[in-house]
Every structure is written in structure tokens, then in C-alpha cells.
Short mmCIF file of the C-alpha atoms (twelve columns), coordinates in Angstrom:
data_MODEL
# 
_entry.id   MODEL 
# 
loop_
_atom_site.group_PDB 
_atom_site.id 
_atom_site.type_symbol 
_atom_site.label_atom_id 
_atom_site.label_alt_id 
_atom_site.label_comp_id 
_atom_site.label_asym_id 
_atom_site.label_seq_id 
_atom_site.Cartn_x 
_atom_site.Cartn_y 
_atom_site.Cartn_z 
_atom_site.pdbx_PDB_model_num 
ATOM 1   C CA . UNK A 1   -63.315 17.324  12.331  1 
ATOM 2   C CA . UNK A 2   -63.244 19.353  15.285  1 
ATOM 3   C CA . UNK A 3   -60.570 21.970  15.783  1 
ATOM 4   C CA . UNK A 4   -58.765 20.798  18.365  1 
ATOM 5   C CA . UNK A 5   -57.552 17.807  16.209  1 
ATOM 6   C CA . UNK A 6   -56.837 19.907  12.990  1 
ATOM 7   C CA . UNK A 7   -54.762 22.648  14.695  1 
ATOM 8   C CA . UNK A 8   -52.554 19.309  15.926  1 
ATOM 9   C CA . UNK A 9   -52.665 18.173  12.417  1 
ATOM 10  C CA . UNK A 10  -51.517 21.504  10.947  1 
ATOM 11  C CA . UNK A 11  -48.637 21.785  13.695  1 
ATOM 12  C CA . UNK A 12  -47.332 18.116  13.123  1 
ATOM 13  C CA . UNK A 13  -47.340 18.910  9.639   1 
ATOM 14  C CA . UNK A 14  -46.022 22.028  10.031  1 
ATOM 15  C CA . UNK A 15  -42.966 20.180  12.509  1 
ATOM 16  C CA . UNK A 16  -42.514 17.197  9.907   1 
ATOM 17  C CA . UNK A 17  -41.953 19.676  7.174   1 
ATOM 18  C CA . UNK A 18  -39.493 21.764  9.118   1 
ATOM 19  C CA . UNK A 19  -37.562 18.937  10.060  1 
ATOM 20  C CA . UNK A 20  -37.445 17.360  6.605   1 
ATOM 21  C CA . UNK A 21  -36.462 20.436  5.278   1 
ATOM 22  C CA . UNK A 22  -32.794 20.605  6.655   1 
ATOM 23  C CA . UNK A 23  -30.251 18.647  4.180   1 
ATOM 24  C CA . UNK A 24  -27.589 17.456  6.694   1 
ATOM 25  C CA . UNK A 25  -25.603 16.100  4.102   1 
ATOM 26  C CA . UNK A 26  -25.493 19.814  2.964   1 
ATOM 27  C CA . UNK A 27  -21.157 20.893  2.149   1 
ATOM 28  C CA . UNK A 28  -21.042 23.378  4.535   1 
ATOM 29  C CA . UNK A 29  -17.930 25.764  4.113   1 
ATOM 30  C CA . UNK A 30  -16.189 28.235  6.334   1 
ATOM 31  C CA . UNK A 31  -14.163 30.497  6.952   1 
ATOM 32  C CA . UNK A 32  -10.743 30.938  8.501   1 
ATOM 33  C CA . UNK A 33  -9.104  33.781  10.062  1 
ATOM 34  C CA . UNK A 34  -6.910  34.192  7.289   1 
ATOM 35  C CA . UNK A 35  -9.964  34.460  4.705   1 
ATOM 36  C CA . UNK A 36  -9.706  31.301  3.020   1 
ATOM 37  C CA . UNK A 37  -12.234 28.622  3.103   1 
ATOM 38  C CA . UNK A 38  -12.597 24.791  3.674   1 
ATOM 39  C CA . UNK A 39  -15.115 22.046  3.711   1 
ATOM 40  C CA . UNK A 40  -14.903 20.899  7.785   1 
ATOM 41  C CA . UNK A 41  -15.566 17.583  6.164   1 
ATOM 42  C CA . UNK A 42  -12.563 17.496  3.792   1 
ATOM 43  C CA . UNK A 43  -10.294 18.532  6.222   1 
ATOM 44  C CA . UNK A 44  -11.411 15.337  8.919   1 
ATOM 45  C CA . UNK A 45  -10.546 13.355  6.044   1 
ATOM 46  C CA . UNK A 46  -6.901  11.855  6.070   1 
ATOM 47  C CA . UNK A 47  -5.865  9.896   2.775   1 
ATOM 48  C CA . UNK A 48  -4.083  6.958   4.355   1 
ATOM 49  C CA . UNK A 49  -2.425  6.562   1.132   1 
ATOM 50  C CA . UNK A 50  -0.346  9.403   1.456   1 
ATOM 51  C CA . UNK A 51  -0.111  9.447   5.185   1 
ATOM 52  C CA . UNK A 52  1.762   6.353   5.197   1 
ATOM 53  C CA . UNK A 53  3.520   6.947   1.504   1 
ATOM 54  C CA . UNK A 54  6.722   4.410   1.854   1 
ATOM 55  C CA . UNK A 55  6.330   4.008   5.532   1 
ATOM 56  C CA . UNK A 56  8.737   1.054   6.287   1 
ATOM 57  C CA . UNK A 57  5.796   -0.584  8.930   1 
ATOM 58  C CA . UNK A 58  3.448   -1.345  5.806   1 
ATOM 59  C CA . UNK A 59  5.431   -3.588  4.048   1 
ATOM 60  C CA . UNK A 60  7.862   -5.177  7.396   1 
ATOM 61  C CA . UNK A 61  11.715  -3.939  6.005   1 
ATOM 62  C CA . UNK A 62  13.749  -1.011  5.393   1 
ATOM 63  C CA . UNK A 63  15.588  -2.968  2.364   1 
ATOM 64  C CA . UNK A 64  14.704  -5.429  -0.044  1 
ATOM 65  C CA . UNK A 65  17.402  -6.175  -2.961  1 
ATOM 66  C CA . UNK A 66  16.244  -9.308  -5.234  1 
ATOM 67  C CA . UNK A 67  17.707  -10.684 -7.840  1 
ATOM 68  C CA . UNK A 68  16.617  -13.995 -9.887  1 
ATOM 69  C CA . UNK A 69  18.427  -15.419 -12.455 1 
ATOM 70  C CA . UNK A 70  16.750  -18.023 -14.903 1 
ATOM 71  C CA . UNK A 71  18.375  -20.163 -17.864 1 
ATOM 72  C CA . UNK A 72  17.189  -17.213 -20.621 1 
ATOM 73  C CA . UNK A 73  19.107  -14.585 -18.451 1 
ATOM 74  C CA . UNK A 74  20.761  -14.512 -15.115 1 
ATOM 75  C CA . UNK A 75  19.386  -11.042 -14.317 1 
ATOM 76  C CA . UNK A 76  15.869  -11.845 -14.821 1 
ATOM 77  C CA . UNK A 77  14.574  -9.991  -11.761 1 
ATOM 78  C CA . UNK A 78  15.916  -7.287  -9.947  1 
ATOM 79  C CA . UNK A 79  14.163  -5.677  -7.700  1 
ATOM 80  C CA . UNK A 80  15.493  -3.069  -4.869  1 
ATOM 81  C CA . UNK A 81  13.983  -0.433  -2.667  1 
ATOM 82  C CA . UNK A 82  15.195  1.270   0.195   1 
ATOM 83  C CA . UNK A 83  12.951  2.758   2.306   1 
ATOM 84  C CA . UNK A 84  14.557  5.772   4.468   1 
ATOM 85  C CA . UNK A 85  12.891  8.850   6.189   1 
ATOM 86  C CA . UNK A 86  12.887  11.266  3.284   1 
ATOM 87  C CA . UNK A 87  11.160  8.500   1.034   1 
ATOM 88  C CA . UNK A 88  11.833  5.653   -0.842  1 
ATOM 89  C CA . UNK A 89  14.466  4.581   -3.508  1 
ATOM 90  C CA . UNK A 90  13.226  1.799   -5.919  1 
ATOM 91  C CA . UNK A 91  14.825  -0.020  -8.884  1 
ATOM 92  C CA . UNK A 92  12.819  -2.698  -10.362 1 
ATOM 93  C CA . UNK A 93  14.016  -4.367  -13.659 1 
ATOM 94  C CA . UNK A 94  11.628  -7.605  -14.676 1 
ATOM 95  C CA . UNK A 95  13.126  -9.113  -18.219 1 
ATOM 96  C CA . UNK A 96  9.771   -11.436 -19.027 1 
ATOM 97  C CA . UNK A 97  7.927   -8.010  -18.780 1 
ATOM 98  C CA . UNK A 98  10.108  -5.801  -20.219 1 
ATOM 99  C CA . UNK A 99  9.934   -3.398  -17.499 1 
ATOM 100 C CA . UNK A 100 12.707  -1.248  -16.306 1 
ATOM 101 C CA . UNK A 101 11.844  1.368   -14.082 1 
ATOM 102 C CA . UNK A 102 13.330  3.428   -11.408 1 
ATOM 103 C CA . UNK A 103 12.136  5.559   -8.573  1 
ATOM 104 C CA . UNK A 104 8.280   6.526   -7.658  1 
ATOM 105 C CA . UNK A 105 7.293   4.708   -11.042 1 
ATOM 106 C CA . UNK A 106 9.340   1.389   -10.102 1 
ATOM 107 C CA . UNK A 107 7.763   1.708   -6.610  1 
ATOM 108 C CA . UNK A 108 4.318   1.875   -7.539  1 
ATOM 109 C CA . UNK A 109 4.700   -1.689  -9.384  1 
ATOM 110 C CA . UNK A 110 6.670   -3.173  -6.608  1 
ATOM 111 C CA . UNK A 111 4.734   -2.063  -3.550  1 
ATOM 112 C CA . UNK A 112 1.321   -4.500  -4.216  1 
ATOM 113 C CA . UNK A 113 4.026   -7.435  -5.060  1 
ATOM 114 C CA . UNK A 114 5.822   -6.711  -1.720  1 
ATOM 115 C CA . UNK A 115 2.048   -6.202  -0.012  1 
ATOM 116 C CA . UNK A 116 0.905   -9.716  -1.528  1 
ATOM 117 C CA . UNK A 117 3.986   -11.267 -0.417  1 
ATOM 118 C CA . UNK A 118 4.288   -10.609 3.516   1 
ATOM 119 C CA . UNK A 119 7.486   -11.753 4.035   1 
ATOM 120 C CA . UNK A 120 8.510   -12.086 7.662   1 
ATOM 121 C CA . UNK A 121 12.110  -12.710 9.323   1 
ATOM 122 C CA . UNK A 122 9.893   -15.758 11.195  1 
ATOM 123 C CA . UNK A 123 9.742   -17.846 7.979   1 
ATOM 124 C CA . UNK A 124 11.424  -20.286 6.500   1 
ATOM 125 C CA . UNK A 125 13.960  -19.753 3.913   1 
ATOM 126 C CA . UNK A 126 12.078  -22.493 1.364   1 
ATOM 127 C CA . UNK A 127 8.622   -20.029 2.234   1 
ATOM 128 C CA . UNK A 128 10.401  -16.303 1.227   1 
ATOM 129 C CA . UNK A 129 11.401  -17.911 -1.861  1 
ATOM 130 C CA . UNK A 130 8.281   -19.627 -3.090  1 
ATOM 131 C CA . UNK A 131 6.126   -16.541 -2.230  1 
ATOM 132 C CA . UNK A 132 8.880   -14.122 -4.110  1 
ATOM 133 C CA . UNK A 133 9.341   -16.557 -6.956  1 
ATOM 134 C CA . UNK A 134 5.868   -16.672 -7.225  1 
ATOM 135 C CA . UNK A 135 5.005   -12.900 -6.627  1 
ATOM 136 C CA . UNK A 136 7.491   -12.164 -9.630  1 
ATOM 137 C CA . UNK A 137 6.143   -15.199 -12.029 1 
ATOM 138 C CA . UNK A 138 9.440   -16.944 -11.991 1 
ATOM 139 C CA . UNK A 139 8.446   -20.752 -12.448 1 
ATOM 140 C CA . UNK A 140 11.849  -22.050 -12.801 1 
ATOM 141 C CA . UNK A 141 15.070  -20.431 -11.759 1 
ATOM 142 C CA . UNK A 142 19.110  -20.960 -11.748 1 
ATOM 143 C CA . UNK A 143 20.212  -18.356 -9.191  1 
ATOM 144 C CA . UNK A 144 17.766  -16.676 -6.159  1 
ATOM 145 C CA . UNK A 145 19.928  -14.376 -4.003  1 
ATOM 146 C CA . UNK A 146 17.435  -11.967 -1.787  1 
ATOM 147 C CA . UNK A 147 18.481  -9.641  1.323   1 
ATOM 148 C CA . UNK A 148 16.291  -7.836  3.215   1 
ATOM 149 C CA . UNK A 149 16.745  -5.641  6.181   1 
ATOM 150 C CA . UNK A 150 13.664  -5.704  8.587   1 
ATOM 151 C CA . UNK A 151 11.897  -2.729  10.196  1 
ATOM 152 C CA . UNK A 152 13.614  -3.401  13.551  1 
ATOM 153 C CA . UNK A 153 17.147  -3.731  11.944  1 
ATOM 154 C CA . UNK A 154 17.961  -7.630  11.545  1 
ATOM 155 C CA . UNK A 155 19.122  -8.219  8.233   1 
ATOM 156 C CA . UNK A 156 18.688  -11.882 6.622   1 
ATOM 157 C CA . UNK A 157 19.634  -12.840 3.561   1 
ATOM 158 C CA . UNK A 158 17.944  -15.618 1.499   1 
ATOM 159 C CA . UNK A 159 19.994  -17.488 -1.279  1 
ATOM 160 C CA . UNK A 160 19.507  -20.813 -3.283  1 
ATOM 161 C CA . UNK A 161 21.161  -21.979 -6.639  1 
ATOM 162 C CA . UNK A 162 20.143  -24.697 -9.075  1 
ATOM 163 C CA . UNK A 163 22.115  -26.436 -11.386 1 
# 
């Protein structure tokens, strides 16, 4: 070898190394003014979760207030949040699965069924009830009253009895 080509060798070696050698993926922390520290990385980071906690344009209302009666017991579902500025207030009693909750707990088990359902003030009144009836896991009922207030203000209110 002559030395021309083994000094190149040794210096793209030597650059390959260097370069490898830097972990970019490395948790680089720093320091405020005030003397604490944080992870740049953590702090770009937004939870959505909690950003939009009970944020009335995830689910399309302000107020939802359900209640399904069956031929077993004509409070079978109830089911009512209000979703305001400082939060949301949630009731949700559901007979077949012996669940009676109320506030963050009752919300946590409503706000996937309310997700799953996307209810709209465009549909029909026979839609809202089939996707709520089915939502809940009522297959037969005697009494379906529902009102819900959208995000823009227009209440409807969704009612059907069977005899």
C-alpha cells in the first residue's frame, strides 16, 4: 500500500468513527434560570389527553341526559354529563352492569361510548337511537327519552316509547 492511500484510510476511519460516536437519541437536560432542569424533549411533548380533558368539540354537545327504560326496570340507563368550562359533570347508572358511578369515574366509562357513537344534530331521530341503544347494549326497550345540547347551542331532544 502506498501512503498516500493509507493516511486516507486512517482519516475516513478516523471521520466514520467520530461521527458514529455521537448518540443523538442521547436525553439531553438543561438548565433553567431558576435552577431546575428539564428534558427539551419532554417539554415539546403535549399529552392530547389532557389538553383536551372534557373539551365539548371531542364528543359534538355540551349536554347529554339519557335515560332507557326496559320491561325489567324503567331506569335501566341513565346516563348524563354536562360539559362546562371548569370540567365535566357525569352521572352514569347502567342496571344490566351494575354500575353506578358519578363524576371523573362515571366519565371515564361514558366518554369511549359517546366517542363510538358520533351523534350529530344532522341525523335522524330512528339513527341517534339505534347507535345509543346499541352503544349501551339495550336490545329491547319500553321508554327512550334522550336530550342533548350541541356544541353550538341547539338543543334536540330524541324520544320514542313502546308498548
Amino acid at each position: 500500500m502506498n501512503k498516500y492511500s493509507l493516511k486516507t484510510t486512517l482519516i475516513t476511519a478516523t471521520l466514520l468513527l467520530g461521527a458514529c460516536g455521537t448518540n443523538n437519541n442521547e436525553d439531553t437536560a438543561e438548565e433553567t434560570p431558576d435552577g431546575t432542569v428539564t428534558n427539551p424533549q419532554q417539554s415539546e411533548t403535549v399529552d392530547e389527553s389532557q389538553s383536551n380533558e372534557n373539551s365539548p368539540n371531542e364528543l359534538g354537545f355540551q349536554y347529554f341526559n339519557l335515560n332507557i327504560g326496559t320491561l325489567e326496570n324503567e331506569n335501566t340507563i341513565h346516563a348524563e354529563v354536562n360539559l362546562n368550562d371548569s370540567g365535566s359533570e357525569a352521572i352514569y347508572k347502567n342496571v344490566p352492569a351494575s354500575t353506578d358511578l358519578q363524576g371523573d369515574a362515571a366519565y371515564a366509562l361514558l366518554e369511549p361510548i359517546f366517542a363510538e357513537m358520533g351523534l350529530t344534530k344532522e341525523m335522524r331521530e330512528e339513527e341517534v337511537i339505534e347507535r345509543a341503544t346499541n352503544e349501551f347494549e339495550i336490545n329491547e326497550f319500553t321508554n327512550f327519552e334522550l336530550e342533548i345540547e350541541f356544541e353550538d347551542g341547539d338543543n334536540k331532544t330524541y324520544s320514542k316509547s313502546v308498548e
